Coordinates of C-alpha atoms and ligand atoms in Angstrom, one line a residue:
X437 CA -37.3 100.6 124.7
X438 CA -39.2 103.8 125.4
X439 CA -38.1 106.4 122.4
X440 CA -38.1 109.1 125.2
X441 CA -35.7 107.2 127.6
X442 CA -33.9 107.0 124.5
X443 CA -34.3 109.6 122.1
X444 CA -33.4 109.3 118.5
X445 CA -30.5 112.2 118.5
X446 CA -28.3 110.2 120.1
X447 CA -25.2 110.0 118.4
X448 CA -22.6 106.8 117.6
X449 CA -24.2 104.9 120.5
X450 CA -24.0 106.8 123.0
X451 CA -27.5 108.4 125.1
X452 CA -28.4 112.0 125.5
X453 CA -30.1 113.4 128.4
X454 CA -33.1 115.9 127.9
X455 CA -33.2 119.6 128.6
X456 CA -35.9 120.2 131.0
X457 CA -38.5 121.9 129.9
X458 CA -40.1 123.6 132.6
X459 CA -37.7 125.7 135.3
X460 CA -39.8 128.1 136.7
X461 CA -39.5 129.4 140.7
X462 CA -41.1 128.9 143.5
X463 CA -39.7 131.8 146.0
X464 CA -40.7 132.9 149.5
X465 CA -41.5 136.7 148.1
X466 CA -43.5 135.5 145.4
X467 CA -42.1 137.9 143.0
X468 CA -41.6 134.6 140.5
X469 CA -45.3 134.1 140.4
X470 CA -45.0 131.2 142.7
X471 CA -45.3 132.4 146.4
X472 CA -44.1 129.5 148.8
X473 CA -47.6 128.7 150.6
X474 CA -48.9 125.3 152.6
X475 CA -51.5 123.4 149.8
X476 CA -51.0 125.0 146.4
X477 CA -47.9 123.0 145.2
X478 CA -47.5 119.0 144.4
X479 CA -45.3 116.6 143.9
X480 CA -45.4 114.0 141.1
X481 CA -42.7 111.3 141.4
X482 CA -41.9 107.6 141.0
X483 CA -39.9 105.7 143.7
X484 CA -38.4 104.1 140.8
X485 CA -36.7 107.2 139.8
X486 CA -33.4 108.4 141.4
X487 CA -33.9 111.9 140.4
X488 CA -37.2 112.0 141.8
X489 CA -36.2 110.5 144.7
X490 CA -33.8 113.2 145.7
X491 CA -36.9 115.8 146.2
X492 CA -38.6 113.0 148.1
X493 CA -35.8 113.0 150.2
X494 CA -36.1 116.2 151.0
X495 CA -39.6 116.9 151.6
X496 CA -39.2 113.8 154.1
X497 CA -36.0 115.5 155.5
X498 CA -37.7 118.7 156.5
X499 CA -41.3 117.9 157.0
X500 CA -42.9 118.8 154.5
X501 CA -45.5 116.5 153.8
X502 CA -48.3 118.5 154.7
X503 CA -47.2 121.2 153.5
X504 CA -46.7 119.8 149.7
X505 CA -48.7 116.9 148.4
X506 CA -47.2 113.8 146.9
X507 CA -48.5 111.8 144.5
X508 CA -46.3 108.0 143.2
X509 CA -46.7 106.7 139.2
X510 CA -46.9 103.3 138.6
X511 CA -43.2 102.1 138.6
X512 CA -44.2 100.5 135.1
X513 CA -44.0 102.9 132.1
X514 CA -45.1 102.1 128.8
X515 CA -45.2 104.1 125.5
X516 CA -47.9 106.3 126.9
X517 CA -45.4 107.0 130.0
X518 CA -46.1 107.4 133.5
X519 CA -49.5 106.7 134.5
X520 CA -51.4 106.3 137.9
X521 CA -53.3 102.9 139.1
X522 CA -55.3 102.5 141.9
X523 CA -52.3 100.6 144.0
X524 CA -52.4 101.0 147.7
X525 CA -50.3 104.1 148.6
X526 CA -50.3 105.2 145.0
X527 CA -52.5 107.1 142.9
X528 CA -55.0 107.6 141.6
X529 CA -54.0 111.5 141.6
X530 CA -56.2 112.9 143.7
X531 CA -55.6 116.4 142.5
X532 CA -56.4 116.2 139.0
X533 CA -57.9 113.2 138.2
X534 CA -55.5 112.2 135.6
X535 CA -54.4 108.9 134.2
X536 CA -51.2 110.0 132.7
X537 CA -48.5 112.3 134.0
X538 CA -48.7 113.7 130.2
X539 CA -51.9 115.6 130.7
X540 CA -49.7 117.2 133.2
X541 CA -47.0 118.5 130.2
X542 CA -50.4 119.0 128.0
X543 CA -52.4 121.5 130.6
X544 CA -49.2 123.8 131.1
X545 CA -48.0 123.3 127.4
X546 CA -50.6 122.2 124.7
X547 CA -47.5 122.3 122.1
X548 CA -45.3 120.1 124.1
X549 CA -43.6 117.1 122.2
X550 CA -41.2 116.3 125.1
X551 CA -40.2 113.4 127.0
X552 CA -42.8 113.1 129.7
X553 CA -40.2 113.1 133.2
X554 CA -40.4 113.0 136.7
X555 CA -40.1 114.5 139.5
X556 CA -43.0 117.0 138.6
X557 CA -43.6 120.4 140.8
X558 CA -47.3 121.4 140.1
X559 CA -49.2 124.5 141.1
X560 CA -52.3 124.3 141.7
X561 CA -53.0 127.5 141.9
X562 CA -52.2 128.6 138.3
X563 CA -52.6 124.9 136.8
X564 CA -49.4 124.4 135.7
X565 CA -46.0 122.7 136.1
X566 CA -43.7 124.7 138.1
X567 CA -40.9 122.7 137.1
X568 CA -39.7 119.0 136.5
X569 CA -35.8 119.9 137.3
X570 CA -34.9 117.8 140.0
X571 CA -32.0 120.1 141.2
X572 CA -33.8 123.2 141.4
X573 CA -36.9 121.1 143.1
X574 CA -34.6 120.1 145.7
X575 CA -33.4 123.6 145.9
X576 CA -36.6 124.6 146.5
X577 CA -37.8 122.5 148.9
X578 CA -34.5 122.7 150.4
X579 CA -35.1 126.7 151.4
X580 CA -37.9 128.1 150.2
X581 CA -40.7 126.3 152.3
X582 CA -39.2 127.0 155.7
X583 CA -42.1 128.6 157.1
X584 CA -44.1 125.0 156.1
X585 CA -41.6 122.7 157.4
X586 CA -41.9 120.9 160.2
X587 CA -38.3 119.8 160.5
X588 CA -35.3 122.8 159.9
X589 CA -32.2 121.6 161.6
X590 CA -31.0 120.5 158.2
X591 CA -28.7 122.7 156.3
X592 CA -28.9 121.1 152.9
X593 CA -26.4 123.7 151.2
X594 CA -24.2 125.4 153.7
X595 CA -22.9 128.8 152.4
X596 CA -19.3 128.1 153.6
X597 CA -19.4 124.8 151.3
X598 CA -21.2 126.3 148.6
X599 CA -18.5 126.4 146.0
X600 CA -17.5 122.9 146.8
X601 CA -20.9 121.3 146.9
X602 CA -21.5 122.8 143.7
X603 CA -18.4 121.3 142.0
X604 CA -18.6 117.8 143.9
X605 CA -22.3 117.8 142.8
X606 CA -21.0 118.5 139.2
X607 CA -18.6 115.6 139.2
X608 CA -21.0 112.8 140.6
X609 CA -23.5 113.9 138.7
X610 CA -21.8 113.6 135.2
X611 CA -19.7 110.4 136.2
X612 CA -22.1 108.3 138.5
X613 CA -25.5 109.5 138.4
X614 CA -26.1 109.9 134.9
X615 CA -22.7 108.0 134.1
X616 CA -24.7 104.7 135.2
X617 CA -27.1 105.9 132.5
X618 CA -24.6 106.3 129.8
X619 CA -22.7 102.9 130.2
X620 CA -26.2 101.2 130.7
X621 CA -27.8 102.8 127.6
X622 CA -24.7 102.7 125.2
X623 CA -25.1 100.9 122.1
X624 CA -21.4 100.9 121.4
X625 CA -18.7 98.8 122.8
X626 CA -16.2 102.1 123.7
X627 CA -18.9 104.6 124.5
X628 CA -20.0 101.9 127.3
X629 CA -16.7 101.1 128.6
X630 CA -15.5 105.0 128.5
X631 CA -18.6 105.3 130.5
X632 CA -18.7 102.4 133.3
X633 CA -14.5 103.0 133.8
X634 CA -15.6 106.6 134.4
X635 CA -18.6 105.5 137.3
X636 CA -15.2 103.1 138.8
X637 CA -12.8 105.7 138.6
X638 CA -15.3 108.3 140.3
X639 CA -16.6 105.2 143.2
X640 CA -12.7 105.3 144.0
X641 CA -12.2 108.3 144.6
X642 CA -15.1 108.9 146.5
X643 CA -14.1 105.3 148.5
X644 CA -11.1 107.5 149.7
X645 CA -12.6 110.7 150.6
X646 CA -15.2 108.2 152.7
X647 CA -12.3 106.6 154.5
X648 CA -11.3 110.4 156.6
X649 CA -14.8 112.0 156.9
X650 CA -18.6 110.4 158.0
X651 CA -19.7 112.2 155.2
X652 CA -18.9 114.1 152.0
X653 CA -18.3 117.4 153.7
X654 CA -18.2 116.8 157.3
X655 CA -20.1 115.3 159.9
X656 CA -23.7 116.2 158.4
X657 CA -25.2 115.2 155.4
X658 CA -25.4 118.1 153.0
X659 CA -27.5 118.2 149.6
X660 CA -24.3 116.2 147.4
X661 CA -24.5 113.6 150.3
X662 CA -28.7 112.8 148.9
X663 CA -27.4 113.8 145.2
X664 CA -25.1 110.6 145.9
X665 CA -27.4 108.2 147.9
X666 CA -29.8 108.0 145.0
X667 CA -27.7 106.2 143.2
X668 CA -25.6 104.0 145.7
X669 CA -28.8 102.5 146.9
X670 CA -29.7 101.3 143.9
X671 CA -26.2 100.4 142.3
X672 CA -26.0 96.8 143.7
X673 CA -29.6 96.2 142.3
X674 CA -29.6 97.8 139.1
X675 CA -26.8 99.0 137.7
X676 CA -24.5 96.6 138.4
X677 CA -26.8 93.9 136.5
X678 CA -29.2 95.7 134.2
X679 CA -26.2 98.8 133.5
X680 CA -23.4 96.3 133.0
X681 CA -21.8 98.7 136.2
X682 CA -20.1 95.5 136.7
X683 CA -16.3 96.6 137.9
X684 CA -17.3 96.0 141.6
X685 CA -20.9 95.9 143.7
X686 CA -21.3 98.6 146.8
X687 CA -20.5 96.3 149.4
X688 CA -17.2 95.6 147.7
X689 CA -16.2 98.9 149.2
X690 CA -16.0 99.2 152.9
X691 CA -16.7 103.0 153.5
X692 CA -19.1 103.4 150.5
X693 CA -21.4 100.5 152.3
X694 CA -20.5 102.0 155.5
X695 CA -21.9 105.4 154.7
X696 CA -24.8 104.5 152.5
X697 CA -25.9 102.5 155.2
X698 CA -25.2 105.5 157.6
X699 CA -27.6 107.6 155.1
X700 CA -30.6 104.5 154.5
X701 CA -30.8 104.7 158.9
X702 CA -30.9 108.4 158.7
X703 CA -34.3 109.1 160.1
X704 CA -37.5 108.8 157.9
X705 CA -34.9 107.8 154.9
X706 CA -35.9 104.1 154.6
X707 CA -39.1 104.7 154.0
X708 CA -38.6 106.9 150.7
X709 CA -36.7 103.4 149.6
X710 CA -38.8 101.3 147.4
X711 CA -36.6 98.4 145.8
X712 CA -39.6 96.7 145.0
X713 CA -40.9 99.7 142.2
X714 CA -37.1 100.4 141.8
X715 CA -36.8 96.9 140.3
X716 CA -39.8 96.3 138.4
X717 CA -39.1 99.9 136.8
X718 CA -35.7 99.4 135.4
X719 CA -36.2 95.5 134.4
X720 CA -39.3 95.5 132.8
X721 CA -39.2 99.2 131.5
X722 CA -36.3 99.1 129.3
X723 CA -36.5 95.8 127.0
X724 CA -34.3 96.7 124.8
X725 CA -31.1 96.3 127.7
X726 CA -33.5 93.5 129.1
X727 CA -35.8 91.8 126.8
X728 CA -37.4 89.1 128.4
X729 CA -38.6 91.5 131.1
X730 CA -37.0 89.1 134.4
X731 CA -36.8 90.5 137.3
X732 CA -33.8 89.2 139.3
X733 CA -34.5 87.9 143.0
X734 CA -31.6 89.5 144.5
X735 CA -29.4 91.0 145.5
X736 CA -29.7 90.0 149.4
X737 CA -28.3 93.6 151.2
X738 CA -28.5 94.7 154.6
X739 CA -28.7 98.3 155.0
X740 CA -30.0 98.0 158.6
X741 CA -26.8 96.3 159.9
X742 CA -24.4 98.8 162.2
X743 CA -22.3 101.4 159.7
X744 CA -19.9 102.1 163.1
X745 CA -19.5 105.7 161.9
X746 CA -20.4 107.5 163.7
X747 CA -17.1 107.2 165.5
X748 CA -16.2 109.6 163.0
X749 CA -18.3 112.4 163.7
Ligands
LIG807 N1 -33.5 116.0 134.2 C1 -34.6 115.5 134.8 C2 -34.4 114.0 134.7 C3 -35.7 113.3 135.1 C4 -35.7 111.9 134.4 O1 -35.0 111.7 133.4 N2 -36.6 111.1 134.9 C5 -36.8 109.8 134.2 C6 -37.0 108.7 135.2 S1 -35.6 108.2 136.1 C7 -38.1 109.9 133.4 O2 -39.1 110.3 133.9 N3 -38.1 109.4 132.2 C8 -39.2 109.3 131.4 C9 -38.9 109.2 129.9 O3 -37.7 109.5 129.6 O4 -39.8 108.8 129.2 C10 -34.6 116.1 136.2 O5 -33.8 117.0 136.4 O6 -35.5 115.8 137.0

């Protein structure tokens, strides 16, 4: 058990998520002390992660790998925290020179006591983390980079849907995204089945909506549609084993496993997938929900097999 993952305010069993610490701007004006530019930002993740893997997402979706550095931690934290190895496609970070992701939290904050998270935004420029907010990195990368992206046929956050992709993104987020995390990290009986019901009950309705549209809000992906995706592709893997997410698998429901299919052949998406660090993350990273460290072989999926949805656009 990593304290952070699990830190010791939580209350009758059930686990508290921490504030980020770090939510400053990058904006195309530069009036935040961040001006948008090509080469002065990077990205810290881990595959692993889902909420790092939304801003990978992104970057991917619009092109903006030259633009802004990435840089993947081991999928294997221990109680130093992320750290980077020599693996092939990997670290070490070739920016800094660090071995830890914590000298990151150090150099912009000497006084910081935190839980060290990804995703990371760092500026070279000033030395210091931009942020490590995943929804406000995605926002950034979904807008403010324009002039550095290859790719901007994407509208991640369409005005006209504003108000509803802010609610829907509320709702997943507090009943599957970080709902997996509650029923997986509960240490009482109620507080984990309040929790997985509430990621069934959520999957359902979700199941339905799938059933009339291609995707959440049309016949485009929009930023909830990626907000989503992150956890879907790793649902039949993870949390229905290691979370106890055990009501019903993805492929148990006939438009979710159509459309997160439809969203894994989406171009370039595939390859932000990484099942193998995904795996090895949440198994061997969190012994106290899995203490002898196994990683299971399966489960055997095919996201490349035909979605047929497109009949619905
Ligand atoms: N609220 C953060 C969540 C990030 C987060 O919790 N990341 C996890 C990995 S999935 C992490 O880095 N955990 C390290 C720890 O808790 O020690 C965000 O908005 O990006």
């Amino acid at each position: 058990m990593t304290t952070a993952e699990f830190p010791k305010e939580h209350v009758k069993g059930a686990f508290a998520r921490q504030e980020d610490a770090f939510a400053n701007w990058v904006t195309t004006d530069g009036s935040s002390g961040f001006p948008a530019a090509a080469g002065r930002y990077h990205l810290y993740v881990s595959l692993a992660c889902p909420w790092a893997h939304r801003t990978v997402i992104v970057r991917k979706l619009k092109g903006l790998e030259d633009a802004i550095g990435m840089t993947v931690v081991d999928p294997i934290r221990d109680e130093r925290g992320w750290r980077f190895t020599d693996a092939p496609g990997m670290g070490p970070d070739p920016v800094n020179g660090w071995r830890f992701l914590a000298e990151a939290y150090a150099a912009t904050d000497p006084s910081y006591r935190g839980r060290v998270t990804v995703p990371v935004l760092w500026d070279k420029t000033t030395g210091r983390i931009v942020s490590n907010n995943d929804d406000d990195i995605m926002r950034m990368l979904e807008s403010t980079f324009d002039a550095f992206a290859r790719k901007n046929d994407l509208d991640f956050y369409p005005e006209a849907h504003a108000s509803l992709i802010d609610a829907l993104n509320a709702e997943i987020y507090t009943s599957v995204n970080n709902g997996v995390y509650r029923a997986g990290f509960a240490t009482d009986q109620a507080v984990y089945a309040a929790a997985a019901e509430g990621v069934f009950n959520e999957l359902d309705r979700l199941e339905a909506r799938l059933a009339k549209s291609r995707f959440l809000l049309g016949t485009l992906p929009v930023e909830t549609d990626w907000r989503l995706f992150v956890t879907l592709i790793r649902f039949d893997a993870v949390y229905y084993g290691h979370f106890k997410c055990n009501l019903r698998r993805i492929v148990d429901y006939p438009n979710l496993w159509g459309y997160l299919r439809d969203l894994y052949q989406f171009r370039g998406i595939a390859s932000t997938v990484n099942f193998d660090h995904i795996k090895r993350h949440y198994y061997m990273t969190h012994p106290h929900v899995n203490p002898s460290r196994i990683v299971p072989i399966g489960p055997a999926l095919d996201l490349t097999a035909p979605h047929g949805r497109e009949r619905m656009s």
